[in-house]
Coordinates of C-alpha atoms in Angstrom, one line a residue:
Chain K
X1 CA 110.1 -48.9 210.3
X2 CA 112.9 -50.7 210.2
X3 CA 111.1 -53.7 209.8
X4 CA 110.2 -52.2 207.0
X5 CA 113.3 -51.5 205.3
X6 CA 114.3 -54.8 206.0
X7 CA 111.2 -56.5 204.3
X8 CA 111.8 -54.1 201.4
X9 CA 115.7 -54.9 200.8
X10 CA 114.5 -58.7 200.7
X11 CA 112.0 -58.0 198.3
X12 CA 114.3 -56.2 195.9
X13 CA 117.3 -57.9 196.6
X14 CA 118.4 -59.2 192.7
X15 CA 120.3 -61.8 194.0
X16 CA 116.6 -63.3 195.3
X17 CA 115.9 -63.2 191.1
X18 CA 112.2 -63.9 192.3
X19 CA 111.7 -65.0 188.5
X20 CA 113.7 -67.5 188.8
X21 CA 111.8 -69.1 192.6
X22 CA 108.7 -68.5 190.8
X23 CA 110.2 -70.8 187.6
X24 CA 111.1 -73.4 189.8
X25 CA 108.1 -73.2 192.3
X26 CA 105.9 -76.0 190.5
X27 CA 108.6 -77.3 188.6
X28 CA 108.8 -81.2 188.2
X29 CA 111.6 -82.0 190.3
X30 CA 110.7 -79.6 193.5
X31 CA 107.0 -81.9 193.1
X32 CA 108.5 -84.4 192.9
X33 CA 111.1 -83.7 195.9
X34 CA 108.1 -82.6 197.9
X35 CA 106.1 -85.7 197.5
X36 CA 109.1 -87.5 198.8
X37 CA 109.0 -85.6 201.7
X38 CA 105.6 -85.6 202.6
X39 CA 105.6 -89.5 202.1
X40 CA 109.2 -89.8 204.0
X41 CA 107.3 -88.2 207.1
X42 CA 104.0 -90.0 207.1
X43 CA 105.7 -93.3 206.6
X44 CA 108.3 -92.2 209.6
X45 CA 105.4 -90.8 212.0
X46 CA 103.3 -94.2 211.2
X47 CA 105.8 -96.3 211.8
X48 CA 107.2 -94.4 215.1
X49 CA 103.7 -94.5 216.5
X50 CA 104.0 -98.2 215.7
X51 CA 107.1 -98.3 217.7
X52 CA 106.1 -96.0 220.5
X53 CA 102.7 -98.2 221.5
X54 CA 105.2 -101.3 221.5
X55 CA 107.3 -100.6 223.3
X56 CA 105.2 -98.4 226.1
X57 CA 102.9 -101.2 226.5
X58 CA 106.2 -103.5 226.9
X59 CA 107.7 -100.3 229.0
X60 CA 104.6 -101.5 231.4
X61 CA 105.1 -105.1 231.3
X62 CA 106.3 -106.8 234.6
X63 CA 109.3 -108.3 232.7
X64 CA 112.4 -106.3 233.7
X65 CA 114.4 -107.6 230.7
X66 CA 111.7 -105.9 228.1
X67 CA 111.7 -102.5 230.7
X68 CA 115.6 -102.4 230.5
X69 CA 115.1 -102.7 226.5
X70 CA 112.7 -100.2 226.1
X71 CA 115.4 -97.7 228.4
X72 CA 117.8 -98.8 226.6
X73 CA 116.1 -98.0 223.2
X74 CA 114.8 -94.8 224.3
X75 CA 118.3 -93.5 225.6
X76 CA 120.4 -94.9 222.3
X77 CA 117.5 -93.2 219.5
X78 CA 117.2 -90.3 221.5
X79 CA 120.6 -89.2 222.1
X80 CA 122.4 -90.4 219.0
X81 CA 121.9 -86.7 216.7
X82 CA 119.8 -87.4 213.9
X83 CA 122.2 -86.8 211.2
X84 CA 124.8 -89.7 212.6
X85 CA 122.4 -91.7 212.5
X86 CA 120.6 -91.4 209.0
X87 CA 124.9 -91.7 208.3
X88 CA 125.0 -95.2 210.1
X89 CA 121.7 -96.6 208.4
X90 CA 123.0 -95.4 204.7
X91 CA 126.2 -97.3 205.5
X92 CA 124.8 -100.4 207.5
X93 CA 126.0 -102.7 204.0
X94 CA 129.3 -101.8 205.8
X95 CA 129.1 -103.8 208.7
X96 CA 126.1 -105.7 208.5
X97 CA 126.5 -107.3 204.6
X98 CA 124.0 -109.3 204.3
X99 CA 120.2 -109.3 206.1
X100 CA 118.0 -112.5 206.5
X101 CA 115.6 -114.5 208.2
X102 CA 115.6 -118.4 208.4
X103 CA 116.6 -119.2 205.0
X104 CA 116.3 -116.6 202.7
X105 CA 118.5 -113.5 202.6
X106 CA 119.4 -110.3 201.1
X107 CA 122.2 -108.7 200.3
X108 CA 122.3 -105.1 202.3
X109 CA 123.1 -103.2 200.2
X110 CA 120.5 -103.8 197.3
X111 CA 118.1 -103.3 200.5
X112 CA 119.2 -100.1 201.8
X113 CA 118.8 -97.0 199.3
X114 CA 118.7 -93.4 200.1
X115 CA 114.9 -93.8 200.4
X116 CA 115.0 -96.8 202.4
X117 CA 118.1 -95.6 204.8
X118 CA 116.4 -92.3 205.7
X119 CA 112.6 -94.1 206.8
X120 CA 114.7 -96.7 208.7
X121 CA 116.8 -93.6 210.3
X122 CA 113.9 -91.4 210.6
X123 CA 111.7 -94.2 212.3
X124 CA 113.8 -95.0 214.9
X125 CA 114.8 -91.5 216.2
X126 CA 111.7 -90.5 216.0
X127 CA 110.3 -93.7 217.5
X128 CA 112.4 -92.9 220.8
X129 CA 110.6 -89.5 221.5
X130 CA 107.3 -91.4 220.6
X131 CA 108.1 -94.3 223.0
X132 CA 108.1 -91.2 226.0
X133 CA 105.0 -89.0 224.6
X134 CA 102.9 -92.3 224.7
X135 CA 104.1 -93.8 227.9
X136 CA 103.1 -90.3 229.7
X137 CA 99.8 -90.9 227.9
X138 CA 99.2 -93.7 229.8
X139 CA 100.4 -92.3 233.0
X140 CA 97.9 -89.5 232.8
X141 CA 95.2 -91.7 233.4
X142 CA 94.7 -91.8 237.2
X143 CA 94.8 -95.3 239.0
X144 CA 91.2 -95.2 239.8
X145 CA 90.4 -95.9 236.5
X146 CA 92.3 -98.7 235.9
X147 CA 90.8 -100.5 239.1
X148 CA 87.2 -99.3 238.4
X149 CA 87.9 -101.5 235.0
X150 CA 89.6 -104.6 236.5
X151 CA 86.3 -104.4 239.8
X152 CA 84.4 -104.7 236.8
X153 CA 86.1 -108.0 235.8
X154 CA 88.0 -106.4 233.0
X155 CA 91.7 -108.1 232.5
X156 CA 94.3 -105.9 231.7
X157 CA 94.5 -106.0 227.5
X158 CA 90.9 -104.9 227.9
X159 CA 91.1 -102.0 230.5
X160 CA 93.9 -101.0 228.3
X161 CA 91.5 -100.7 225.3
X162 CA 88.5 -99.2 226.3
X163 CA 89.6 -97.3 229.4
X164 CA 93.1 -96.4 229.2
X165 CA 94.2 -95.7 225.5
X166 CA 91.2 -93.8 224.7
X167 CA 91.7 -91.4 227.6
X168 CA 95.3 -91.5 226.8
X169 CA 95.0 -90.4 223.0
X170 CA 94.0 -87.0 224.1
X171 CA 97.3 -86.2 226.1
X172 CA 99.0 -88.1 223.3
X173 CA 97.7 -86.0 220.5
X174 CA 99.4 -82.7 221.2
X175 CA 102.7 -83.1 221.6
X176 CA 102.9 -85.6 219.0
X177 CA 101.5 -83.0 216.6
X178 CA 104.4 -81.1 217.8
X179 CA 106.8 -84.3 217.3
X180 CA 105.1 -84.7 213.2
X181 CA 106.0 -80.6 212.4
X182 CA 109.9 -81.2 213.9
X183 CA 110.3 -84.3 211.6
X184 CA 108.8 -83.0 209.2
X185 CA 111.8 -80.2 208.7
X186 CA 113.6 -83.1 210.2
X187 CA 113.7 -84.9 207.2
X188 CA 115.9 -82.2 205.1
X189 CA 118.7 -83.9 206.6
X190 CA 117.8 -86.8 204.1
X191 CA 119.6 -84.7 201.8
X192 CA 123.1 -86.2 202.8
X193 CA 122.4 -89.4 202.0
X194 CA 120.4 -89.0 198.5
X195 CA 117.2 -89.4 200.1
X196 CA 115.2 -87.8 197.0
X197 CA 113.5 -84.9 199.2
X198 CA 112.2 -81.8 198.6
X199 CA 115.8 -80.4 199.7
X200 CA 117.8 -83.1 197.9
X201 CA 116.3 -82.2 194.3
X202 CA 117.1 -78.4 195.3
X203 CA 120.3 -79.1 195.7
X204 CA 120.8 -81.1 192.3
X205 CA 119.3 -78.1 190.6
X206 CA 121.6 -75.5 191.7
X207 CA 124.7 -77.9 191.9
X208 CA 124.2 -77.4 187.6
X209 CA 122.5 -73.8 187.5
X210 CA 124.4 -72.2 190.8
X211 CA 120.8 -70.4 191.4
X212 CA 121.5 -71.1 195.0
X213 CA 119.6 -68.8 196.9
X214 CA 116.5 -68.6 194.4
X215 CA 115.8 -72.9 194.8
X216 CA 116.8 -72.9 198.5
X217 CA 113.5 -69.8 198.7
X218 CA 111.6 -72.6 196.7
X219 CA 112.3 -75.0 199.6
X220 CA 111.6 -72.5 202.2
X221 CA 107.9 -71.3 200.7
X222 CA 107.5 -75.3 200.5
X223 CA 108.5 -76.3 204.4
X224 CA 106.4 -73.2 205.3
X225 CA 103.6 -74.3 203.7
X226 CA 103.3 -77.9 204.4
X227 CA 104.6 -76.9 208.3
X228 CA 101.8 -74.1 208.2
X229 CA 99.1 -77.2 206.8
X230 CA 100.2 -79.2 209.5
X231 CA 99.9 -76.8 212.4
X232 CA 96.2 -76.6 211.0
X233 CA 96.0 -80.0 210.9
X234 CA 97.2 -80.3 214.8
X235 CA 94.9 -77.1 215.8
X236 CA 91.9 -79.5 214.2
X237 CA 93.4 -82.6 216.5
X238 CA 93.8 -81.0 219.5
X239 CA 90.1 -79.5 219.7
X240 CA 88.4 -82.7 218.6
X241 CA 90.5 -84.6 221.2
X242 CA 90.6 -81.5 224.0
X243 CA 88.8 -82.3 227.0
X244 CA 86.4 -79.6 226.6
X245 CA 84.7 -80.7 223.6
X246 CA 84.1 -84.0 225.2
X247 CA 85.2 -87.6 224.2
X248 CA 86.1 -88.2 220.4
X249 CA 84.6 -92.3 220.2
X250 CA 81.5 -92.6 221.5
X251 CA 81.8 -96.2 222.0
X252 CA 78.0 -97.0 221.6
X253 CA 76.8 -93.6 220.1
X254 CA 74.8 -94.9 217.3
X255 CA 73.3 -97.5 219.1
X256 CA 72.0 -95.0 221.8
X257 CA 70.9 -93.3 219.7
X258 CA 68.7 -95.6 218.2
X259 CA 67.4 -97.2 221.3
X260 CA 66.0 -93.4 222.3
X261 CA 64.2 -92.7 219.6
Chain Z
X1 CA 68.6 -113.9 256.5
X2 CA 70.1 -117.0 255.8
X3 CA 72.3 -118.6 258.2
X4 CA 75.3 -119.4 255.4
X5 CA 78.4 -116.9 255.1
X6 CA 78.6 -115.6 251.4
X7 CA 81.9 -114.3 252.5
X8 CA 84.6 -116.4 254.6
X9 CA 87.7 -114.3 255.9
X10 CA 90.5 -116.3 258.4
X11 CA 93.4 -114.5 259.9
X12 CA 94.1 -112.7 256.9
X13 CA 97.1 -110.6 257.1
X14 CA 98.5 -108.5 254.7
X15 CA 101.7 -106.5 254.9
X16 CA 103.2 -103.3 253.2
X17 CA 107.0 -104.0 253.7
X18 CA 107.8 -104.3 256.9
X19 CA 104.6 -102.6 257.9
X20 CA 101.5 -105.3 259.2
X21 CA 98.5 -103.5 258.3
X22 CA 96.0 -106.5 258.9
X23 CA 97.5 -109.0 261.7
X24 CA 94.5 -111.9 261.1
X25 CA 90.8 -110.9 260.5
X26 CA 88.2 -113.7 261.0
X27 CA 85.2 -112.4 259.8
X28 CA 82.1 -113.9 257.8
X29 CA 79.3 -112.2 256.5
X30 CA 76.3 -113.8 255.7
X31 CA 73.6 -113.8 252.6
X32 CA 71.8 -110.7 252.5
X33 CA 73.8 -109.1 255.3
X34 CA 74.6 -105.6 256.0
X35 CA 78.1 -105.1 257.3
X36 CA 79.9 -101.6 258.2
X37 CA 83.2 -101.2 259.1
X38 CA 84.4 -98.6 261.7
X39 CA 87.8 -97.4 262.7
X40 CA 90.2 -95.0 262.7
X41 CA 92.0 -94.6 259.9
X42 CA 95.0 -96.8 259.0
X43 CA 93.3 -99.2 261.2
X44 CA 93.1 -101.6 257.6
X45 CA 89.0 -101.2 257.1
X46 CA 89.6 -100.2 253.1
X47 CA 92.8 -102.4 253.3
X48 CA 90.5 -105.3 254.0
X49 CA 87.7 -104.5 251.4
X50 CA 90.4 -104.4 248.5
X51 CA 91.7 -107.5 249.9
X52 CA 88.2 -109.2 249.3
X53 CA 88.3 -108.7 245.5
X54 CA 92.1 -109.0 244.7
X55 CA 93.1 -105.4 244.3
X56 CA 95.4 -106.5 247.5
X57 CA 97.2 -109.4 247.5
X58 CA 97.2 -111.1 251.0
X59 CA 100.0 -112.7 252.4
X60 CA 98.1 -115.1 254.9
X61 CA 94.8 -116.6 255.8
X62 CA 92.5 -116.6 252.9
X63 CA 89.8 -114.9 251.9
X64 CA 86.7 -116.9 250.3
X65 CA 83.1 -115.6 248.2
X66 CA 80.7 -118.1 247.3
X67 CA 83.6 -121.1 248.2
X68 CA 85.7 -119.4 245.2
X69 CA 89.5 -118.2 247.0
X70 CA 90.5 -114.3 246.5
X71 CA 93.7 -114.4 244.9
X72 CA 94.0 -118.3 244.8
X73 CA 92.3 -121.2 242.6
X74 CA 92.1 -124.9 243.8
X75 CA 93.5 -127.3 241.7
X76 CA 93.8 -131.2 242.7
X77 CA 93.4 -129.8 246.0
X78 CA 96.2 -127.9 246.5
X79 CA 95.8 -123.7 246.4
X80 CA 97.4 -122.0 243.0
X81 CA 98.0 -118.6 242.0
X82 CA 95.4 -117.9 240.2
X83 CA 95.3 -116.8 236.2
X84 CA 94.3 -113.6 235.0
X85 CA 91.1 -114.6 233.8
X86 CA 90.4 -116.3 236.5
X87 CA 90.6 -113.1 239.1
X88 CA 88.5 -111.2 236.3
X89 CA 85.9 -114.0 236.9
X90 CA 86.1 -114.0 240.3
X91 CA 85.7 -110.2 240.5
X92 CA 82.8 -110.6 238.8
X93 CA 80.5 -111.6 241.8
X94 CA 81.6 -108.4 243.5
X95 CA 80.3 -104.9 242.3
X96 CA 83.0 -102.2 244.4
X97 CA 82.0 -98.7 244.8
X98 CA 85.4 -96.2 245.6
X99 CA 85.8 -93.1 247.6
X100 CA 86.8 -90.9 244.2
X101 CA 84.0 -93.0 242.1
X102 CA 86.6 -93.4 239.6
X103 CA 84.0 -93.4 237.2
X104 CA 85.5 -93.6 233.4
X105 CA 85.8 -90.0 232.6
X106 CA 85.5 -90.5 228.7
X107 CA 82.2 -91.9 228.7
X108 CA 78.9 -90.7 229.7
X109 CA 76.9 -92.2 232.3
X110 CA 74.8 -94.5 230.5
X111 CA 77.9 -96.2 228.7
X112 CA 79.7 -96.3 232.2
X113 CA 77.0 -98.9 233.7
X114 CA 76.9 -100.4 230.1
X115 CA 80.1 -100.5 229.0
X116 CA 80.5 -103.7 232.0
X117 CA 78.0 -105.1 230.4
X118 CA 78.9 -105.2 226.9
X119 CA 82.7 -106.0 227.3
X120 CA 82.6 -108.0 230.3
X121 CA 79.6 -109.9 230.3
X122 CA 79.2 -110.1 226.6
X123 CA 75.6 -108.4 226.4
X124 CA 74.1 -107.1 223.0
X125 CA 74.4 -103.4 222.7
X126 CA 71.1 -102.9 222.5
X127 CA 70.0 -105.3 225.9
X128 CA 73.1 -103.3 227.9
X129 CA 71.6 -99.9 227.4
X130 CA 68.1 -101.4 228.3
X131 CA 69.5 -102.5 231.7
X132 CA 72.1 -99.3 232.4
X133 CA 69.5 -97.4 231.8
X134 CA 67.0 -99.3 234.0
X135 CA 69.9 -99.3 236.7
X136 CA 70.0 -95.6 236.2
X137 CA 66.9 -94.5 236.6
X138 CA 66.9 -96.7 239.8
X139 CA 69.0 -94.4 241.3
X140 CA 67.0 -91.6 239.9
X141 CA 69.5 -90.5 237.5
X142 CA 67.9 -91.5 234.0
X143 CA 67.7 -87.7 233.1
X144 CA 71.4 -87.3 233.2
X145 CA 72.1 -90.6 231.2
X146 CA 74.0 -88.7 228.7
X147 CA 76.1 -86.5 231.0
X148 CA 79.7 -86.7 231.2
X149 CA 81.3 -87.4 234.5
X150 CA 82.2 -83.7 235.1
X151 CA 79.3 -82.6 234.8
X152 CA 77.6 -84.3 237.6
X153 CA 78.2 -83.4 241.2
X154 CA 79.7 -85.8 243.3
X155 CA 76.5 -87.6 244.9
X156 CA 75.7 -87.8 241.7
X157 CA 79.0 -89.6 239.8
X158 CA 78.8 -91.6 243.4
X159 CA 74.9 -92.8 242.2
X160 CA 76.3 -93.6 239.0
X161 CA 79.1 -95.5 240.2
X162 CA 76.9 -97.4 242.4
X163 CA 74.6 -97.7 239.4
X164 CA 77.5 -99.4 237.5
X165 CA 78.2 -101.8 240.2
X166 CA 74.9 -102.9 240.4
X167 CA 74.0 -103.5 237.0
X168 CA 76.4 -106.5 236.8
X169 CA 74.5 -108.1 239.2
X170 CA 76.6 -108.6 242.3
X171 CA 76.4 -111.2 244.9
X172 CA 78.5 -109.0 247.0
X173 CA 78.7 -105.0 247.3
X174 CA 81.9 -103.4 248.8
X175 CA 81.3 -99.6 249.3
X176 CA 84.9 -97.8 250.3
X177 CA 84.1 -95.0 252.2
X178 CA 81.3 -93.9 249.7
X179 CA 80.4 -90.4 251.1
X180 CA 83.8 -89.0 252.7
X181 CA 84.9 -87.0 249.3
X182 CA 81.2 -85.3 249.1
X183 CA 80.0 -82.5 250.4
X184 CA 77.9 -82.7 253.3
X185 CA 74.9 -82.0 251.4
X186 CA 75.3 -84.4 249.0
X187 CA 76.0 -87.1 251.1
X188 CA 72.4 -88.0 252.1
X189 CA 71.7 -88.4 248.2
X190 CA 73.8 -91.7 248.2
X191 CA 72.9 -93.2 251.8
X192 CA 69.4 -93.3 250.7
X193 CA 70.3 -94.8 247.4
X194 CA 72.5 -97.2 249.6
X195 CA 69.8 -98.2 252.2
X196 CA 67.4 -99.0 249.0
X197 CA 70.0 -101.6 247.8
X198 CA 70.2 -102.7 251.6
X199 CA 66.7 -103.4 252.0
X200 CA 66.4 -105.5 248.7
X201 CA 68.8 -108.3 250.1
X202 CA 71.8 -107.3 248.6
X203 CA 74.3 -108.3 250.8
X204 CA 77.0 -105.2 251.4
X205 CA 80.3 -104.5 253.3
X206 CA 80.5 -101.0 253.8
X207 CA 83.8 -98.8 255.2
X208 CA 82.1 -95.8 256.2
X209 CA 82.4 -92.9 258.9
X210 CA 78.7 -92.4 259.2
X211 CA 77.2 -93.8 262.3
X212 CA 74.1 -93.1 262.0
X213 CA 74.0 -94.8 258.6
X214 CA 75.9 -97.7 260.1
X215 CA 73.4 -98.1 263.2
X216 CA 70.2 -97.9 261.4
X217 CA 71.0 -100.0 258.0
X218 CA 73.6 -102.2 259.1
X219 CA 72.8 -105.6 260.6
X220 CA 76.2 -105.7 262.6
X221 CA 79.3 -103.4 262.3
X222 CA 82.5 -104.1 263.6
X223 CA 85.2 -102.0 264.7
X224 CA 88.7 -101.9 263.5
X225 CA 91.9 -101.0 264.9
X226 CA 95.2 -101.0 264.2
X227 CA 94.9 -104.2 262.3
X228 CA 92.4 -105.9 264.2
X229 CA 88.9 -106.3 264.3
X230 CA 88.3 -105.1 268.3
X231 CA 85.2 -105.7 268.2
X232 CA 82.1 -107.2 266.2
X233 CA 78.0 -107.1 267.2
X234 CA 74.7 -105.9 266.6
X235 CA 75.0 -102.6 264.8
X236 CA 72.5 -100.8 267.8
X237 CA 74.5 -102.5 270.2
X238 CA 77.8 -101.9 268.6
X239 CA 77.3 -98.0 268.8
X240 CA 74.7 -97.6 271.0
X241 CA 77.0 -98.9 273.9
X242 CA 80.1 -100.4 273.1
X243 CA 81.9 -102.4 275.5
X244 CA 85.8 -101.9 274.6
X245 CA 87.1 -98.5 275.7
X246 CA 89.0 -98.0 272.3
X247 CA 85.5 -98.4 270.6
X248 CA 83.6 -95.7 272.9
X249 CA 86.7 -93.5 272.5
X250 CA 86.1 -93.7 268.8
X251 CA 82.6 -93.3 268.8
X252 CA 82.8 -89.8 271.0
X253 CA 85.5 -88.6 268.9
X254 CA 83.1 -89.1 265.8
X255 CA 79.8 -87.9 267.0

């Protein structure tokens, strides 16, 4: 009931001007916005998962200098808030001027932009929580299998391949799905340092038209829907890679198949 | 059987901490021989088998299969840790079979004796699933070739796991306690397949609880304590009547 009346003073609220959210639903900018930050989080993700199966394989290695770097990476990325750091990578012309590698380099700040400041901020942060999701992957797998591999004559990159990751993936899979949606509304924060997302082009819109409340329910029916496409997407993940269904990569499928017939 | 040890063990002794859990084994086991190991445990029996193919490290006395070292290579004469590869080769010689199986849980049963094959020995696809499926239906499993390990009962991941050994063509089987995580009903299911391998020659140190497996297949068992082996001999001798007290203890507390 009162649900209800709640639901219907939204609905008819005129400050809402629902004309207005539905003019500016599929307008340019808001596509354009969106496309940036669709691409913003599939670059991030990529390039976290990059940096999480780095450094958990280096988390494993013997080498207590490359343990003590991974520990120290995880604890700065993680506990630095998100914002202060998309802040620190905007401004890194300020105390780092100038980039380079053996001879050439490049002035910072023609390098960093608002697009390229948020990817490198939203990497590493994200990056940190990937570094933990994938190294209890790995510990999931019990010891056993690990020795089965090596009495086989298997050295260690190998086991890692065939027996470990792939049994690994599907205790990885969930919680990174989980990690994806977060950065995906995550990556409004963009907004503060120009980053060109769906957010940031909302916000240049009312700053001339003050149709505040109308553009920023245009950004929310965007984050729900792309959030809502990429539950889907995890839902679809998760059962493919669940152990019930059995193993995704058949590792000789076709071949077996062949040889049975 | 031929009078020439495939495996060569001198006073190995290996330590956890400050803990000795072997305090020098001499032990050699010949070609085609059938060797149990009995004790109590803690008495070191597994501690030993995963000694003999480098899961353990030992720290003295050495360990040698086929005149290779476990754990060491020879280089200009003089004993080196070995590489990585080099321990992957060694291993090669010796199938293992585990308490748990640990068989791989993501593949069936027909890629878990091939998958050895293909990534270890560098077999074609097609020539790996013509053996692992050869070695399965040796232990009478080819039906089940496409099951998953959790949907096999234990004797029968245990048969797979033996199957898998097997098909990489071991000199040497070590079986760690094979049958004490299976039910009892299942545990005659792998002794059987077990005596078959026995019979064809294969030569096999087993750490196992079952004496009467032990007396009839075995050519000798010895029996280990606290560390030691206390004594070695003819299997039917060994159990029928053993001469040490601790052994006799042992053997009434198990039958």
């Amino acid at each position: 009931m009162i649900l209800g009346f709640l639901v219907y003073g939204f609905v008819t609220n005129e400050h809402l001007e629902w004309d207005v959210v539905g003019d500016y639903l599929f307008a340019d900018p808001i596509m354009e916005g969106l496309w940036m930050t669709i691409k913003l989080s599939l670059l991030s993700q990529l390039i976290a998962v990059l940096i999480g199966c780095l450094l958990a394989l280096l988390g494993e290695s013997r080498n207590p200098v490359f343990r003590t770097f991974v520990k120290a990476y995880v604890g700065l990325f993680r506990g630095l808030p998100l914002l202060v750091l998309l802040l620190i990578c905007f401004n890194a012309a300020l105390f780092i001027p100038r980039v380079g590698f053996g001879g050439a380099s490049w002035d910072t700040n023609t390098l960093i932009t608002g697009f390229t400041a948020a990817i490198i901020g939203l990497s590493l942060h994200e990056g940190a929580f990937m570094v933990e999701i994938i190294r209890a992957g790995f510990m999931s797998v019990p010891p056993g299998q690990r020795e089965a591999a090596q009495v086989l004559g298997m050295k260690r990159g190998l086991t890692m391949r065939t027996i470990v990751i792939p049994q690994a993936i599907r205790v990885i899979i969930p919680p990174t799905g989980n990690q994806f949606i977060s950065l995906l509304k995550a990556s409004s924060l963009v907004a503060v340092i120009g980053g060109g997302d769906l957010l940031t082009r909302a916000q240049q819109i009312y700053g001339s038209n003050f149709k505040v409340i109308p553009l920023l329910m245009v950004v929310s029916f965007w984050y729900l829907t792309i959030v809502m496409l990429a539950t889907l997407g995890q839902h679809f993940l998760e059962k493919k890679y669940s152990l019930s269904a059995g193993p995704q990569r058949k590792f000789m499928k076709s071949r077996v198949g062949e040889a049975s017939k | 059987m031929k009078q020439q040890p495939l495996v060569t063990i001198r006073d190995v002794r290996k330590c956890y901490g400050e803990i000795e859990v072997l305090k020098g084994i001499d032990l050699d086991v010949m070609h085609g021989e059938v060797l149990c190991l009995i004790g109590p445990s803690g008495s070191g029996k597994s501690t030993l088998l995963r000694c003999v193919n480098v899961l353990e490290q030992i720290d003295g006395g050495y360990i040698q299969v086929e005149n290779e070292f476990a754990g060491a290579t020879v280089k200009n004469g003089e004993l080196h840790e070995p590489s990585e590869a080099e321990i992957a080769r060694y291993r090669q010689r010796i199938g293992m079979v585990f308490q748990h199986f640990n068989l791989f849980s993501h593949l069936t049963a027909l890629e878990n004796v091939a998958i050895g094959l293909v990534k270890v020995r560098g077999f074609a696809r097609s020539e790996a699933v013509a053996r692992a499926r050869a070695s399965l239906s040796d232990v009478g499993l080819a039906h089940l070739e496409n099951s998953y390990p959790r949907h096999l009962s234990g004797g029968q991941q245990q048969r797979v796991a033996i199957a898998r050994a097997l098909a990489m063509e071991p000199k040497l089987m070590l079986f760690d306690e094979p049958t004490s995580a299976l039910d009892p009903e299942l545990v005659g299911e792998v002794l059987s397949v077990m005596r078959r391998v026995a019979e064809r020659g294969m030569t096999m140190i087993v750490v196992t609880h079952e004496m009467r497996f032990a007396r009839d297949v075995a050519d000798r068992v010895a029996f280990m304590d606290q560390g030691r082996i206390a004594e070695i001999d003819d299997a039917k001798k060994l159990i029928d009547s053993p001469t040490s007290e601790r052994t006799k203890n042992f053997l009434n507390h198990v039958r």
